[in-house]
Amino acid sequence: MHSYQVAVVGAGYVGLTTAACLASLGHRVRCTDSDRGKLARLKRGEVDILEKGLPGLVAEGIAAGRLGFVESAAEAVETAEAVFLCVPTPMGEGGMADLSAVIDVATKVRDVLSPGCVLVNKSTVPVGTAARVAALLGRDDVAVVSNPEFLREGTAVHDFLNPDRIVVGSDTRGPAERVAALYARLGAPTVLTDAASAEMVKYAANCFLATKLSYVNAIAELCERLGADIGDVTEGMGYDRRIGPTFLSPGPGWGGSCLPKDTMALKQVAEVAGFEFGLLDEVISGNAKQASRVVERIAVACGLDADADLTGLRIGLLGLTFKAGTNDLRDSPALSVARLLAERGAELTGYDPGLTGAEPPIPGVRVVDDPYYIAKDAHALVLLTDWPQFRALDWPRIAGLLEGPVVIDTRNHLDPDALSRAGIAWRGFGRPPVDPVRTPSLDPVP
């Protein structure tokens, strides 16, 4: 396989994973970022991102001489055959994706890109961005290609090296084929299409996943009202190959760096196109209500009215990141719940295995480094992120620390029977409640 010279602009979750994985495939990669402190740490092999397998790949790439980090974007791209833009496209005004970073980088590098180079947009961008960037470059000898990423935080390296598909979009086939060749060793199904369709694939996929999550949260609430078990319901659904088992777990809402901004961006794109996307509107509004539903459930589990004042109620939060396996707090549904609890007066203490204490303070939450600290004198524990290690906690010990022996498990992650045997009431979502096992009295019968 031909070894390409590649530049990656942006060393975040997507950029650093892309750079390290392409280097592991034998390509020669130079990566740059606007954060010079981050670059200095990366040159020493220090990875700030909590991502399984990524530190090892970075170290291997540096040691093999296939991966390097440079401060200047111009230096990174000047000899590259393919330049990957992996810069943030956060939610901008009105929900539309903010393309300022994409435009800024394209402007800076357009005069130093080598003839025949392919500029690859890896960032999630609205339909039409490739054409806009091509017009900005104003170079007939440089092609702009859309190559959306489908990486999940926490499993990004695995996802990159074991993709379901590779999508490459270009209005001319040659550049698309050159980009697809970068991934040849992976042997994944490859979709070659036009740039607009490739850009649309990413939004269509993420919004469909958001739809499944909002749908299953609604079904979970309906199960509670009808006495059904959401676990059995989704198992029965998941065996249907038309549906599949993924993204059918209820929770405190969907969040993270992708789904919230991508759903809003597609909503805005639809409005600009004059299309009334009512289904997507309901998906977004349903998710916006989920945090309030969770807070109401917490109040009821603590023996209060759903809308009661929670002043003085001490609550421990298990998990604060938006998903297990990451240290990412961006648009975390756990923080949405925490914010509403704090607004209603609750006293909050939180623990998350992914947080080191170096993160910015979380308003309204005292973050500690031991899960047992959050249980001391708490009226309830609330599991918000499904870290595997929460299953292995010493629940009898926690029962002895709690003021109120109840756990609200927003992700149905824990073993209700284990908690019951420990003397703790378990309250899940879309499933029947499980109360503590009561030890029979040993007093003689009169």
Coordinates of C-alpha atoms in Angstrom, one line a residue:
M1 CA 0.0 0.0 0.0
H2 CA 1.2 3.5 -0.9
S3 CA 2.3 5.6 2.1
Y4 CA 0.8 9.1 1.9
Q5 CA 2.0 12.3 3.5
V6 CA -0.9 13.6 5.5
A7 CA -1.5 16.7 7.5
V8 CA -4.1 16.9 10.3
V9 CA -5.3 20.3 11.5
G10 CA -6.8 20.0 14.9
A11 CA -5.7 17.7 17.8
G12 CA -9.0 17.1 19.6
Y13 CA -11.0 13.8 19.8
V14 CA -11.4 13.5 16.0
G15 CA -8.1 15.1 14.9
L16 CA -5.7 13.3 17.3
T17 CA -7.5 9.9 16.7
T18 CA -7.3 10.5 12.9
A19 CA -3.6 11.4 13.1
A20 CA -2.6 8.5 15.3
C21 CA -4.6 5.9 13.4
L22 CA -3.5 7.0 10.0
A23 CA 0.1 6.8 11.2
S24 CA -0.6 3.3 12.5
L25 CA -1.7 2.4 9.0
G26 CA 1.7 3.4 7.7
H27 CA 1.2 7.0 6.6
R28 CA 3.4 9.9 7.5
V29 CA 1.4 12.3 9.5
R30 CA 2.0 15.8 10.8
C31 CA -0.6 17.2 13.2
T32 CA -1.1 20.8 14.3
D33 CA -3.4 22.6 16.7
S34 CA -3.9 26.2 17.8
D35 CA -3.2 25.1 21.4
R36 CA 0.6 25.3 21.8
G37 CA 0.5 23.8 25.3
K38 CA -1.3 20.8 24.0
L39 CA 1.2 20.4 21.2
A40 CA 4.1 20.5 23.6
R41 CA 2.5 17.8 25.7
L42 CA 1.8 15.7 22.6
K43 CA 5.4 15.9 21.5
R44 CA 6.3 14.3 24.8
G45 CA 3.6 11.6 24.2
E46 CA 1.2 13.1 26.8
V47 CA -2.4 12.7 25.8
D48 CA -5.0 14.8 27.7
I49 CA -8.0 13.0 26.2
L50 CA -9.3 9.9 28.0
E51 CA -9.6 7.6 25.0
K52 CA -8.8 3.8 25.2
G53 CA -5.7 2.9 23.1
L54 CA -5.0 6.5 22.0
P55 CA -1.9 7.2 24.2
G56 CA -0.3 3.9 23.0
L57 CA -0.9 4.7 19.3
V58 CA 0.5 8.3 19.7
A59 CA 3.6 6.9 21.4
E60 CA 4.1 4.3 18.7
G61 CA 3.7 6.8 15.9
I62 CA 6.2 9.2 17.5
A63 CA 8.7 6.4 18.1
A64 CA 8.4 5.1 14.5
G65 CA 8.9 8.6 13.1
R66 CA 5.5 8.5 11.3
L67 CA 3.7 10.9 13.6
G68 CA 4.9 14.4 14.4
F69 CA 3.4 17.6 15.9
V70 CA 4.2 21.1 14.6
E71 CA 3.0 24.5 15.6
S72 CA 2.5 26.0 12.2
A73 CA -0.4 24.9 10.0
A74 CA 1.6 26.1 7.0
E75 CA 4.5 23.8 8.0
A76 CA 2.1 20.9 8.5
V77 CA 0.4 21.1 5.1
E78 CA 3.2 22.3 2.8
T79 CA 4.2 18.9 1.5
A80 CA 1.0 17.0 2.3
E81 CA -0.9 15.0 -0.3
A82 CA -4.0 15.0 1.9
V83 CA -4.9 17.7 4.5
F84 CA -7.6 16.7 7.0
L85 CA -9.6 19.5 8.7
C86 CA -10.6 18.3 12.1
V87 CA -11.6 21.6 13.8
P88 CA -14.6 22.3 16.0
T89 CA -17.9 23.3 14.4
P90 CA -19.9 24.2 17.5
M91 CA -23.5 25.2 17.6
G92 CA -23.7 28.8 16.4
E93 CA -26.4 31.4 16.4
G94 CA -29.9 29.9 15.8
G95 CA -28.5 26.4 16.0
M96 CA -26.6 26.5 12.7
A97 CA -23.0 25.0 12.8
D98 CA -20.3 27.7 13.3
L99 CA -17.9 27.2 10.4
S100 CA -15.5 30.0 11.5
A101 CA -12.7 27.6 12.4
V102 CA -13.1 25.7 9.0
I103 CA -13.0 29.0 7.1
D104 CA -10.1 30.4 9.1
V105 CA -7.9 27.3 8.5
A106 CA -8.8 27.1 4.8
T107 CA -7.9 30.8 4.5
K108 CA -4.5 30.3 6.2
V109 CA -3.4 27.3 4.2
R110 CA -4.8 28.0 0.7
D111 CA -1.6 29.5 -0.6
V112 CA 0.7 26.8 0.7
L113 CA -1.2 23.7 -0.3
S114 CA 0.9 21.7 -2.8
P115 CA -0.6 21.3 -6.3
G116 CA -2.7 18.1 -6.5
C117 CA -3.3 18.1 -2.8
V118 CA -6.7 17.0 -1.5
L119 CA -8.3 19.1 1.3
V120 CA -10.4 16.7 3.4
N121 CA -13.2 18.0 5.5
K122 CA -13.5 15.6 8.5
S123 CA -15.4 18.0 10.7
T124 CA -19.2 17.8 10.7
V125 CA -20.5 20.6 8.5
P126 CA -23.7 21.6 6.7
V127 CA -24.5 20.5 3.2
G128 CA -22.7 22.8 0.8
T129 CA -19.6 23.4 2.9
A130 CA -17.3 21.6 0.5
A131 CA -18.4 23.8 -2.3
R132 CA -18.0 26.9 -0.1
V133 CA -14.5 25.9 0.9
A134 CA -13.5 25.2 -2.7
A135 CA -14.7 28.6 -3.7
L136 CA -12.7 30.2 -0.9
L137 CA -9.5 28.3 -2.0
G138 CA -10.0 29.4 -5.5
R139 CA -7.6 26.8 -6.7
D140 CA -8.3 24.4 -9.6
D141 CA -5.3 22.2 -8.6
V142 CA -6.7 21.4 -5.1
A143 CA -9.8 19.3 -4.6
V144 CA -12.1 19.6 -1.6
V145 CA -13.5 16.3 -0.3
S146 CA -16.0 15.5 2.4
N147 CA -15.0 12.5 4.6
P148 CA -17.3 12.5 7.7
E149 CA -16.2 10.8 10.9
F150 CA -18.3 8.3 12.7
L151 CA -16.3 8.0 15.9
R152 CA -17.8 7.4 19.4
E153 CA -16.0 8.9 22.3
G154 CA -14.5 6.2 24.5
T155 CA -14.2 3.8 21.5
A156 CA -12.8 6.2 18.9
V157 CA -9.6 4.2 18.1
H158 CA -11.6 1.0 17.8
D159 CA -14.2 2.7 15.6
F160 CA -11.5 4.2 13.3
L161 CA -9.7 0.9 12.8
N162 CA -12.9 -1.1 12.6
P163 CA -15.4 1.1 10.7
D164 CA -18.8 0.1 9.6
R165 CA -18.2 2.2 6.5
I166 CA -16.0 4.8 4.9
V167 CA -17.9 7.7 3.3
V168 CA -16.1 9.9 0.8
G169 CA -17.7 12.7 -1.2
S170 CA -16.4 14.7 -4.1
D171 CA -17.8 16.1 -7.2
T172 CA -15.0 14.5 -9.2
R173 CA -14.2 10.8 -8.6
G174 CA -10.4 10.9 -8.7
P175 CA -9.9 12.9 -5.4
A176 CA -12.5 10.7 -3.6
E177 CA -10.6 7.6 -4.7
R178 CA -7.3 8.9 -3.4
V179 CA -8.9 9.7 0.0
A180 CA -10.5 6.2 0.1
A181 CA -7.1 4.7 -0.6
L182 CA -5.8 6.0 2.7
Y183 CA -8.1 3.5 4.4
A184 CA -7.5 0.6 2.1
R185 CA -5.9 -1.6 4.8
L186 CA -9.1 -1.5 6.8
G187 CA -11.1 -3.4 4.2
A188 CA -14.3 -1.5 5.1
P189 CA -17.3 -1.0 2.8
T190 CA -16.7 2.4 1.0
V191 CA -19.4 4.8 -0.2
L192 CA -18.1 7.1 -2.9
T193 CA -20.6 9.9 -3.6
D194 CA -20.8 13.6 -4.2
A195 CA -19.8 16.1 -1.5
A196 CA -23.3 17.2 -0.6
S197 CA -24.5 13.6 -0.1
A198 CA -21.5 12.8 2.1
E199 CA -22.1 15.9 4.2
M200 CA -25.8 14.9 4.6
V201 CA -24.9 11.3 5.6
K202 CA -23.4 12.5 8.9
Y203 CA -26.4 14.6 9.9
A204 CA -28.9 12.0 8.8
A205 CA -27.1 9.3 10.8
N206 CA -26.7 11.3 14.0
C207 CA -30.2 12.6 13.9
F208 CA -31.6 9.1 13.4
L209 CA -29.7 7.9 16.5
A210 CA -31.1 10.8 18.4
T211 CA -34.5 9.8 17.2
K212 CA -34.1 6.3 18.6
L213 CA -33.0 7.6 22.0
S214 CA -35.8 10.1 22.3
Y215 CA -38.2 7.4 21.2
V216 CA -37.0 4.8 23.8
N217 CA -37.2 7.4 26.6
A218 CA -40.8 8.0 25.7
I219 CA -41.5 4.3 25.6
A220 CA -39.8 3.9 29.0
E221 CA -42.2 6.4 30.5
L222 CA -45.2 4.7 28.9
C223 CA -44.0 1.4 30.3
E224 CA -44.0 2.8 33.8
R225 CA -47.6 4.0 33.4
L226 CA -48.7 0.7 31.9
G227 CA -46.7 -1.7 34.1
A228 CA -44.5 -3.0 31.4
D229 CA -40.7 -3.6 31.6
I230 CA -38.6 -1.5 29.2
G231 CA -35.8 -4.1 29.4
D232 CA -38.0 -6.8 28.0
V233 CA -39.6 -4.5 25.5
T234 CA -36.3 -3.3 24.0
E235 CA -35.0 -6.9 24.0
G236 CA -38.0 -7.9 21.9
M237 CA -37.5 -4.9 19.6
G238 CA -33.8 -5.4 19.2
Y239 CA -34.0 -8.9 17.7
D240 CA -35.8 -7.3 14.8
R241 CA -33.0 -6.8 12.2
R242 CA -34.9 -3.8 10.8
I243 CA -34.4 -2.1 14.2
G244 CA -31.4 -3.6 15.9
P245 CA -30.5 -3.5 19.6
T246 CA -28.3 -0.3 19.7
F247 CA -29.4 3.0 21.0
L248 CA -32.4 1.5 22.7
S249 CA -31.4 2.1 26.3
P250 CA -33.3 4.7 28.2
G251 CA -31.4 7.4 30.1
P252 CA -31.4 11.0 31.4
G253 CA -31.3 12.3 27.8
W254 CA -28.8 12.4 25.0
G255 CA -25.9 14.8 24.9
G256 CA -22.2 15.1 24.2
S257 CA -20.4 17.1 21.5
C258 CA -22.3 15.7 18.5
L259 CA -26.0 14.9 18.8
P260 CA -27.2 18.2 20.3
K261 CA -25.5 20.4 17.8
D262 CA -26.1 18.1 14.8
T263 CA -29.8 17.9 15.4
M264 CA -30.1 21.6 15.7
A265 CA -27.9 22.1 12.7
L266 CA -30.1 19.9 10.5
K267 CA -33.2 21.6 11.9
Q268 CA -31.8 24.9 10.7
V269 CA -30.7 23.5 7.4
A270 CA -34.3 22.2 6.9
E271 CA -35.7 25.6 7.7
V272 CA -33.4 27.4 5.2
A273 CA -34.5 24.8 2.6
G274 CA -38.2 25.6 3.4
F275 CA -38.8 22.1 4.8
E276 CA -40.9 21.6 7.9
F277 CA -39.1 18.9 9.8
G278 CA -41.8 18.2 12.5
L279 CA -40.4 14.8 13.4
L280 CA -36.9 16.3 14.2
D281 CA -38.6 19.1 16.2
E282 CA -40.3 16.5 18.4
V283 CA -37.0 14.5 18.9
I284 CA -35.3 17.7 20.1
S285 CA -38.1 18.9 22.4
G286 CA -38.6 15.4 23.8
N287 CA -35.0 15.3 24.8
A288 CA -35.1 18.8 26.3
K289 CA -37.9 17.6 28.7
Q290 CA -36.0 14.5 29.8
A291 CA -33.9 16.2 32.5
S292 CA -37.0 17.7 34.1
R293 CA -38.6 14.2 34.1
V294 CA -35.6 12.8 35.8
V295 CA -35.7 15.5 38.5
E296 CA -39.3 14.8 39.1
R297 CA -38.6 11.1 39.5
I298 CA -35.8 11.9 42.0
A299 CA -38.2 14.0 44.1
V300 CA -40.8 11.2 44.1
A301 CA -38.3 8.6 45.0
C302 CA -37.3 10.7 48.0
G303 CA -40.9 10.7 49.2
L304 CA -41.7 14.2 47.9
D305 CA -44.1 15.7 45.4
A306 CA -42.7 15.8 41.8
D307 CA -42.6 19.6 41.9
A308 CA -41.5 20.0 45.5
D309 CA -38.8 22.4 46.8
L310 CA -35.6 20.3 47.3
T311 CA -33.9 22.7 49.7
G312 CA -31.8 20.7 52.2
L313 CA -32.1 17.4 50.2
R314 CA -28.6 15.9 50.0
I315 CA -28.1 13.9 46.7
G316 CA -25.1 12.0 45.5
L317 CA -24.5 11.9 41.8
L318 CA -22.8 8.8 40.3
G319 CA -21.3 10.0 37.0
L320 CA -21.0 13.5 35.5
T321 CA -19.5 13.0 32.0
F322 CA -21.9 12.6 29.1
K323 CA -20.9 8.9 28.7
A324 CA -18.7 6.3 30.3
G325 CA -15.2 5.9 29.0
T326 CA -14.6 9.6 28.5
N327 CA -13.7 12.7 30.5
D328 CA -15.9 14.9 28.2
L329 CA -18.5 17.1 30.0
R330 CA -19.8 18.9 26.9
D331 CA -23.6 18.9 26.8
S332 CA -23.6 16.2 29.4
P333 CA -27.2 15.2 30.4
A334 CA -25.9 14.5 33.9
L335 CA -25.0 18.2 34.2
S336 CA -28.4 19.2 32.9
V337 CA -30.0 17.1 35.7
A338 CA -27.6 18.5 38.2
R339 CA -28.3 22.1 37.2
L340 CA -32.1 21.6 37.6
L341 CA -31.6 19.9 41.0
A342 CA -29.4 22.7 42.2
E343 CA -32.0 25.3 41.0
R344 CA -34.6 23.6 43.2
G345 CA -32.3 23.7 46.2
A346 CA -30.7 20.3 46.4
E347 CA -27.2 19.9 47.9
L348 CA -25.1 17.9 45.3
T349 CA -22.0 15.9 45.6
G350 CA -20.7 14.1 42.5
Y351 CA -18.1 11.5 41.6
D352 CA -16.9 10.4 38.1
P353 CA -14.0 8.0 37.4
G354 CA -13.1 10.0 34.3
L355 CA -12.5 13.3 36.1
T356 CA -9.2 14.1 37.7
G357 CA -9.9 17.4 39.4
A358 CA -8.1 19.4 36.7
E359 CA -11.4 20.2 35.0
P360 CA -13.2 23.5 35.6
P361 CA -15.6 23.5 38.6
I362 CA -19.1 22.3 38.0
P363 CA -21.6 24.9 39.3
G364 CA -23.7 23.6 42.1
V365 CA -21.8 20.3 42.4
R366 CA -19.0 19.4 44.9
V367 CA -16.9 16.9 43.0
V368 CA -15.0 14.4 45.1
D369 CA -12.5 11.6 44.3
D370 CA -14.2 8.7 46.1
P371 CA -17.6 7.3 45.3
Y372 CA -18.3 6.5 48.9
Y373 CA -17.9 10.2 49.9
I374 CA -21.0 11.0 47.9
A375 CA -23.1 8.5 49.8
K376 CA -22.4 9.8 53.3
D377 CA -25.6 11.2 54.8
A378 CA -27.2 11.5 51.3
H379 CA -30.9 11.2 51.1
A380 CA -30.5 9.5 47.7
L381 CA -28.0 8.5 45.1
V382 CA -28.6 9.1 41.4
L383 CA -26.7 7.2 38.7
L384 CA -26.4 9.4 35.6
T385 CA -23.5 7.8 33.7
D386 CA -23.1 4.1 33.2
W387 CA -19.5 3.5 34.2
P388 CA -18.9 -0.3 34.6
Q389 CA -17.1 0.2 37.9
F390 CA -20.3 1.4 39.5
R391 CA -21.7 -2.1 39.4
A392 CA -18.8 -3.3 41.6
L393 CA -19.3 -0.8 44.4
D394 CA -19.7 -2.1 47.9
W395 CA -23.4 -1.6 48.2
P396 CA -23.8 -2.8 51.8
R397 CA -21.2 -0.2 52.8
I398 CA -23.1 2.4 50.8
A399 CA -26.3 1.4 52.5
G400 CA -24.7 2.1 55.9
L401 CA -23.6 5.6 54.7
L402 CA -26.9 6.7 53.2
E403 CA -29.4 8.7 55.1
G404 CA -32.1 7.6 52.7
P405 CA -31.5 4.1 51.2
V406 CA -32.6 4.7 47.7
V407 CA -30.8 4.7 44.3
I408 CA -32.4 6.3 41.2
D409 CA -30.8 4.5 38.3
T410 CA -31.5 6.6 35.3
R411 CA -29.8 4.2 32.9
N412 CA -31.0 0.8 34.4
H413 CA -27.3 0.0 34.8
L414 CA -27.1 -1.5 38.3
D415 CA -28.3 -4.9 39.5
P416 CA -31.6 -4.2 41.4
D417 CA -31.3 -7.5 43.3
A418 CA -27.8 -6.7 44.6
L419 CA -29.0 -3.3 45.9
S420 CA -32.1 -4.9 47.4
R421 CA -30.1 -7.5 49.3
A422 CA -27.9 -4.6 50.5
G423 CA -31.0 -2.9 52.0
I424 CA -31.3 -0.2 49.2
A425 CA -34.4 0.6 47.2
W426 CA -33.8 0.6 43.5
R427 CA -35.7 2.9 41.1
G428 CA -35.1 2.5 37.4
F429 CA -36.6 3.9 34.3
G430 CA -39.4 2.0 32.5
R431 CA -39.0 -0.9 35.0
P432 CA -40.9 -1.9 38.1
P433 CA -39.3 -0.6 41.4
V434 CA -37.4 -3.0 43.6
D435 CA -37.5 -2.5 47.3
P436 CA -35.0 -3.7 49.9
V437 CA -35.2 -7.3 51.1
R438 CA -36.7 -7.4 54.6
T439 CA -35.0 -9.7 57.0
P440 CA -37.7 -11.9 58.7
S441 CA -38.1 -11.2 62.4
L442 CA -36.6 -13.8 64.7
D443 CA -38.9 -13.0 67.6
P444 CA -40.9 -16.0 68.8
V445 CA -44.6 -16.1 67.7
P446 CA -46.8 -15.4 70.8

